[in-house]
Amino acid sequence: MAFTANYKSNRNLFLCKSDQEMASKLMDQLLEIISGKTNRAEKISIALSGGRTPLILFRYLSVALKSFKAWDRILVFWGDERCVPPDNPESNYKNAYDTFLSKVPIPEENIYRMQGENDPEHEAKRYSSLLKKLNIQMGVPVFDLILLGMGDDGHTASIFPDQMHLLRSEKFVETAVNPYTKQKRLTLTGRLINNARNVSFLLSGDNKARIFSEIYHERAGADAFPAFHIRPQHGTLSWFCDEKAAGLL
Ligand code: 6PG
């Protein structure tokens, strides 16, 4: 499946010289999304990504957004979660809370964590129903911004290469399994991600370079990687990457 013709018109590439610059440019995008809301009371829905890379951004935001006042308008969700308790070091919620959310005055009720400690199937259903709080277009919730990372195998969120059906699932949230560790996961589906207004990948390190280059240039075989299939149907796709991750572009 090749990128649609208009895909290139709504895709941004931000090559950054440092982690700081990557975080700063992503924050600029977030502030642009917020200021773009004509209705000053309208909420802004963001899904955070997991893994290590976003911690760069979270630490930066916890300082750079000290003077930000509209925290009551920000609704925070997750793109995926490990099926572990919220105090487990593996928890994407714990990492985001410890490095960012606990350091800014966002109302607790605006933080919607995936409850990794609960039965995965039950939690997938619960979280799906939560997403109905968002704007709904064509029957699918619309996030203002979904942050994503990409694994060394081209997975994104918790959609792994051996579970490509999660890209096309009719559900909004599905259970998944990390094929390497067998750890159970919860993930937004590709259909939901591709309904977002903005989807932004944050890539750092040369271990991302080969697959990123294949996806970005739509090389033969790149469609084997889940991240290849992330292309917002009505929104904008942005890649924020450091020089190492972009080293083979
Ligand atoms: C997770 C993530 C996952 C992550 C990639 C990249 O829960 O692990 O959501 O999709 O974004 O594996 O991880 P790094 O940023 O640690 O390389």
Tab-separated table of C-alpha atoms and ligand atoms in Angstrom:
chain	number	residue	atom	x	y	z
A	1	MET	CA	0.000	0.000	0.000
A	2	ALA	CA	1.736	3.214	-1.104
A	3	PHE	CA	1.257	6.520	0.606
A	4	THR	CA	-1.596	8.443	-1.005
A	5	ALA	CA	-0.544	11.303	-3.282
A	6	ASN	CA	-1.657	13.888	-0.806
A	7	TYR	CA	0.267	12.143	1.900
A	8	LYS	CA	3.374	14.123	1.141
A	9	SER	CA	1.450	17.389	1.318
A	10	ASN	CA	0.523	16.774	4.942
A	11	ARG	CA	3.747	15.362	6.274
A	12	ASN	CA	6.431	17.317	8.124
A	13	LEU	CA	10.013	16.312	8.802
A	14	PHE	CA	11.842	18.091	11.609
A	15	LEU	CA	15.553	17.251	11.632
A	16	CYS	CA	16.902	18.273	15.033
A	17	LYS	CA	20.482	18.732	16.155
A	18	SER	CA	19.796	17.766	19.761
A	19	ASP	CA	17.228	16.197	22.036
A	20	GLN	CA	16.536	19.666	23.374
A	21	GLU	CA	15.767	20.965	19.885
A	22	MET	CA	13.535	17.955	19.187
A	23	ALA	CA	11.592	18.586	22.398
A	24	SER	CA	11.404	22.313	21.710
A	25	LYS	CA	10.038	21.823	18.189
A	26	LEU	CA	7.455	19.344	19.400
A	27	MET	CA	6.407	21.751	22.130
A	28	ASP	CA	6.015	24.448	19.460
A	29	GLN	CA	3.693	22.098	17.587
A	30	LEU	CA	1.679	21.462	20.757
A	31	LEU	CA	1.349	25.193	21.480
A	32	GLU	CA	0.344	25.791	17.843
A	33	ILE	CA	-2.387	23.161	18.149
A	34	ILE	CA	-3.643	24.773	21.356
A	35	SER	CA	-3.618	28.306	19.943
A	36	GLY	CA	-5.320	27.053	16.792
A	37	LYS	CA	-8.450	26.252	18.757
A	38	THR	CA	-10.792	29.154	18.032
A	39	ASN	CA	-13.011	28.161	20.944
A	40	ARG	CA	-10.882	29.045	23.964
A	41	ALA	CA	-12.907	26.669	26.131
A	42	GLU	CA	-12.390	23.662	23.858
A	43	LYS	CA	-10.381	20.824	25.345
A	44	ILE	CA	-7.198	19.551	23.692
A	45	SER	CA	-6.776	15.771	23.679
A	46	ILE	CA	-3.268	14.328	23.623
A	47	ALA	CA	-2.158	10.687	23.661
A	48	LEU	CA	1.337	10.180	25.050
A	49	SER	CA	3.719	7.526	23.775
A	50	GLY	CA	5.701	5.106	25.875
A	51	GLY	CA	9.272	3.887	25.867
A	52	ARG	CA	12.344	5.952	26.647
A	53	THR	CA	12.465	8.569	23.879
A	54	PRO	CA	9.477	10.656	25.014
A	55	LEU	CA	11.098	11.100	28.442
A	56	ILE	CA	13.332	13.688	26.722
A	57	LEU	CA	10.209	15.615	25.785
A	58	PHE	CA	8.461	15.126	29.114
A	59	ARG	CA	11.396	16.479	31.125
A	60	TYR	CA	11.644	19.453	28.745
A	61	LEU	CA	7.914	20.201	28.926
A	62	SER	CA	7.856	20.039	32.731
A	63	VAL	CA	10.235	23.030	32.739
A	64	ALA	CA	9.334	24.854	29.510
A	65	LEU	CA	5.603	24.894	30.271
A	66	LYS	CA	5.968	26.337	33.783
A	67	SER	CA	4.160	29.508	32.703
A	68	PHE	CA	1.473	27.655	30.711
A	69	LYS	CA	-1.910	28.480	32.223
A	70	ALA	CA	-4.508	26.430	30.344
A	71	TRP	CA	-3.867	23.046	31.948
A	72	ASP	CA	-7.585	22.650	32.605
A	73	ARG	CA	-8.066	22.362	28.831
A	74	ILE	CA	-5.494	19.580	28.358
A	75	LEU	CA	-6.769	15.982	28.428
A	76	VAL	CA	-3.995	13.375	28.593
A	77	PHE	CA	-4.404	9.813	27.374
A	78	TRP	CA	-1.933	7.115	26.346
A	79	GLY	CA	-1.278	5.514	22.981
A	80	ASP	CA	-0.358	2.263	24.649
A	81	GLU	CA	0.500	0.761	28.009
A	82	ARG	CA	2.206	-2.240	29.417
A	83	CYS	CA	-0.089	-4.490	31.459
A	84	VAL	CA	1.617	-3.717	34.739
A	85	PRO	CA	0.565	-1.721	37.839
A	86	PRO	CA	0.961	2.088	37.706
A	87	ASP	CA	3.879	2.010	40.151
A	88	ASN	CA	5.860	-0.451	38.031
A	89	PRO	CA	8.992	1.047	36.377
A	90	GLU	CA	7.759	-0.435	33.071
A	91	SER	CA	4.550	1.614	33.247
A	92	ASN	CA	4.290	4.302	30.539
A	93	TYR	CA	1.940	6.164	32.879
A	94	LYS	CA	4.479	6.072	35.737
A	95	ASN	CA	7.261	7.396	33.519
A	96	ALA	CA	5.134	10.224	32.138
A	97	TYR	CA	3.774	11.066	35.598
A	98	ASP	CA	7.145	11.067	37.312
A	99	THR	CA	8.944	13.123	34.637
A	100	PHE	CA	6.145	15.474	33.580
A	101	LEU	CA	2.577	15.268	34.825
A	102	SER	CA	3.476	15.398	38.526
A	103	LYS	CA	5.444	18.578	37.887
A	104	VAL	CA	2.726	20.656	36.207
A	105	PRO	CA	-0.672	21.788	37.574
A	106	ILE	CA	-2.785	19.613	35.283
A	107	PRO	CA	-5.978	18.552	37.061
A	108	GLU	CA	-5.772	14.876	38.087
A	109	GLU	CA	-9.184	14.321	36.503
A	110	ASN	CA	-7.688	15.297	33.119
A	111	ILE	CA	-5.267	12.360	33.224
A	112	TYR	CA	-6.755	9.184	31.769
A	113	ARG	CA	-4.289	6.365	32.286
A	114	MET	CA	-4.755	2.931	30.838
A	115	GLN	CA	-5.217	0.714	33.894
A	116	GLY	CA	-2.516	-1.829	33.163
A	117	GLU	CA	-3.174	-3.609	36.420
A	118	ASN	CA	-6.637	-4.716	35.312
A	119	ASP	CA	-7.743	-7.525	33.021
A	120	PRO	CA	-6.478	-6.454	29.564
A	121	GLU	CA	-9.658	-7.319	27.630
A	122	HIS	CA	-11.811	-5.530	30.206
A	123	GLU	CA	-9.499	-2.490	30.228
A	124	ALA	CA	-9.472	-2.297	26.429
A	125	LYS	CA	-13.262	-2.027	26.519
A	126	ARG	CA	-13.250	0.493	29.396
A	127	TYR	CA	-10.679	2.710	27.705
A	128	SER	CA	-12.500	2.533	24.375
A	129	SER	CA	-15.622	3.875	26.070
A	130	LEU	CA	-13.533	6.640	27.684
A	131	LEU	CA	-12.458	7.792	24.241
A	132	LYS	CA	-16.051	8.627	23.449
A	133	LYS	CA	-15.398	11.809	25.477
A	134	LEU	CA	-13.439	13.061	22.485
A	135	ASN	CA	-14.786	14.630	19.322
A	136	ILE	CA	-16.185	11.880	17.147
A	137	GLN	CA	-15.836	11.971	13.358
A	138	MET	CA	-17.213	9.199	11.150
A	139	GLY	CA	-17.893	7.298	14.358
A	140	VAL	CA	-14.233	7.390	15.465
A	141	PRO	CA	-12.771	9.544	18.273
A	142	VAL	CA	-10.460	12.320	17.058
A	143	PHE	CA	-7.343	13.158	19.044
A	144	ASP	CA	-5.798	16.574	18.578
A	145	LEU	CA	-2.317	15.053	18.925
A	146	ILE	CA	-1.018	11.513	19.209
A	147	LEU	CA	2.661	11.124	20.078
A	148	LEU	CA	4.303	7.931	18.871
A	149	GLY	CA	7.665	6.262	19.035
A	150	MET	CA	8.991	3.528	16.801
A	151	GLY	CA	10.716	0.362	17.916
A	152	ASP	CA	13.793	-1.136	16.279
A	153	ASP	CA	11.428	-3.552	14.505
A	154	GLY	CA	9.188	-0.790	13.152
A	155	HIS	CA	6.448	-1.280	15.739
A	156	THR	CA	4.574	1.728	16.988
A	157	ALA	CA	2.370	2.109	20.027
A	158	SER	CA	2.022	-1.596	20.830
A	159	ILE	CA	1.280	-2.645	17.263
A	160	PHE	CA	4.019	-5.151	16.474
A	161	PRO	CA	4.944	-6.583	13.056
A	162	ASP	CA	3.373	-9.947	13.946
A	163	GLN	CA	0.072	-8.269	14.901
A	164	MET	CA	-0.685	-6.143	11.851
A	165	HIS	CA	-4.417	-6.791	12.251
A	166	LEU	CA	-4.340	-4.183	15.030
A	167	LEU	CA	-3.860	-1.551	12.331
A	168	ARG	CA	-7.242	-2.298	10.772
A	169	SER	CA	-9.246	-3.341	13.842
A	170	GLU	CA	-12.713	-1.826	14.085
A	171	LYS	CA	-12.072	-1.328	17.816
A	172	PHE	CA	-10.431	1.791	19.260
A	173	VAL	CA	-8.313	-0.041	21.849
A	174	GLU	CA	-7.023	-3.613	21.597
A	175	THR	CA	-4.895	-5.938	23.661
A	176	ALA	CA	-1.495	-6.882	22.247
A	177	VAL	CA	1.569	-8.886	23.206
A	178	ASN	CA	5.200	-7.836	22.987
A	179	PRO	CA	6.473	-10.804	20.908
A	180	TYR	CA	9.935	-10.616	22.442
A	181	THR	CA	9.038	-10.459	26.133
A	182	LYS	CA	5.484	-11.895	25.889
A	183	GLN	CA	4.413	-8.942	28.017
A	184	LYS	CA	0.718	-8.131	27.541
A	185	ARG	CA	-0.028	-4.669	26.249
A	186	LEU	CA	-2.914	-2.284	25.555
A	187	THR	CA	-2.808	-0.186	22.397
A	188	LEU	CA	-4.770	2.325	20.386
A	189	THR	CA	-5.536	0.790	17.007
A	190	GLY	CA	-4.210	2.030	13.664
A	191	ARG	CA	-7.691	3.095	12.611
A	192	LEU	CA	-8.008	5.332	15.672
A	193	ILE	CA	-4.480	6.732	15.338
A	194	ASN	CA	-5.073	7.555	11.671
A	195	ASN	CA	-8.184	9.519	12.619
A	196	ALA	CA	-6.157	12.039	14.644
A	197	ARG	CA	-5.683	15.642	13.613
A	198	ASN	CA	-1.958	15.401	14.281
A	199	VAL	CA	0.290	12.373	14.687
A	200	SER	CA	3.895	13.051	15.659
A	201	PHE	CA	6.699	10.519	15.801
A	202	LEU	CA	9.637	11.219	18.087
A	203	LEU	CA	12.731	9.294	16.946
A	204	SER	CA	16.188	9.361	18.488
A	205	GLY	CA	19.216	7.178	17.874
A	206	ASP	CA	20.830	5.356	14.967
A	207	ASN	CA	18.910	2.166	15.809
A	208	LYS	CA	15.871	3.796	14.165
A	209	ALA	CA	17.704	5.005	11.045
A	210	ARG	CA	17.336	2.025	8.695
A	211	ILE	CA	13.628	1.438	9.173
A	212	PHE	CA	12.842	5.146	9.313
A	213	SER	CA	14.566	5.630	5.956
A	214	GLU	CA	12.671	2.714	4.395
A	215	ILE	CA	9.351	4.012	5.682
A	216	TYR	CA	9.980	7.648	4.828
A	217	HIS	CA	11.069	6.835	1.281
A	218	GLU	CA	8.358	4.169	0.892
A	219	ARG	CA	10.867	1.541	-0.154
A	220	ALA	CA	9.751	-1.966	-1.159
A	221	GLY	CA	9.026	-4.034	1.922
A	222	ALA	CA	8.515	-1.027	4.206
A	223	ASP	CA	4.847	-1.968	4.485
A	224	ALA	CA	5.937	-4.855	6.732
A	225	PHE	CA	6.509	-2.287	9.471
A	226	PRO	CA	3.461	-1.092	11.461
A	227	ALA	CA	4.839	2.466	11.582
A	228	PHE	CA	4.636	2.563	7.752
A	229	HIS	CA	0.849	2.406	7.982
A	230	ILE	CA	0.498	5.443	10.218
A	231	ARG	CA	-0.778	8.150	7.897
A	232	PRO	CA	-3.543	10.355	9.257
A	233	GLN	CA	-6.419	10.330	6.808
A	234	HIS	CA	-7.461	13.921	7.484
A	235	GLY	CA	-4.580	15.125	9.646
A	236	THR	CA	-0.877	15.867	9.618
A	237	LEU	CA	1.969	13.413	10.143
A	238	SER	CA	5.169	14.820	11.595
A	239	TRP	CA	8.510	13.144	12.186
A	240	PHE	CA	10.664	14.778	14.861
A	241	CYS	CA	14.054	13.122	14.731
A	242	ASP	CA	17.643	13.627	15.703
A	243	GLU	CA	20.503	13.392	13.225
A	244	LYS	CA	21.239	9.775	14.118
A	245	ALA	CA	17.678	8.590	13.464
A	246	ALA	CA	17.711	10.556	10.193
A	247	GLY	CA	21.185	9.327	9.309
A	248	LEU	CA	20.075	7.169	6.361
A	249	LEU	CA	17.375	9.413	4.878
B	1	6PG	C1	6.243	1.341	24.421
B	1	6PG	C2	6.016	2.279	23.288
B	1	6PG	C3	6.699	1.823	22.059
B	1	6PG	C4	7.880	2.739	21.920
B	1	6PG	C5	8.888	2.193	20.965
B	1	6PG	C6	10.138	3.064	20.968
B	1	6PG	O1	5.353	1.223	25.269
B	1	6PG	O2	7.358	0.811	24.461
B	1	6PG	O3	4.877	2.829	23.130
B	1	6PG	O4	5.943	1.869	20.877
B	1	6PG	O5	7.442	4.017	21.476
B	1	6PG	O6	9.222	0.885	21.388
B	1	6PG	O7	10.689	2.989	22.252
B	1	6PG	P1	11.977	3.872	22.642
B	1	6PG	O8	11.536	5.290	22.587
B	1	6PG	O9	12.309	3.407	24.038
B	1	6PG	O10	13.024	3.548	21.608
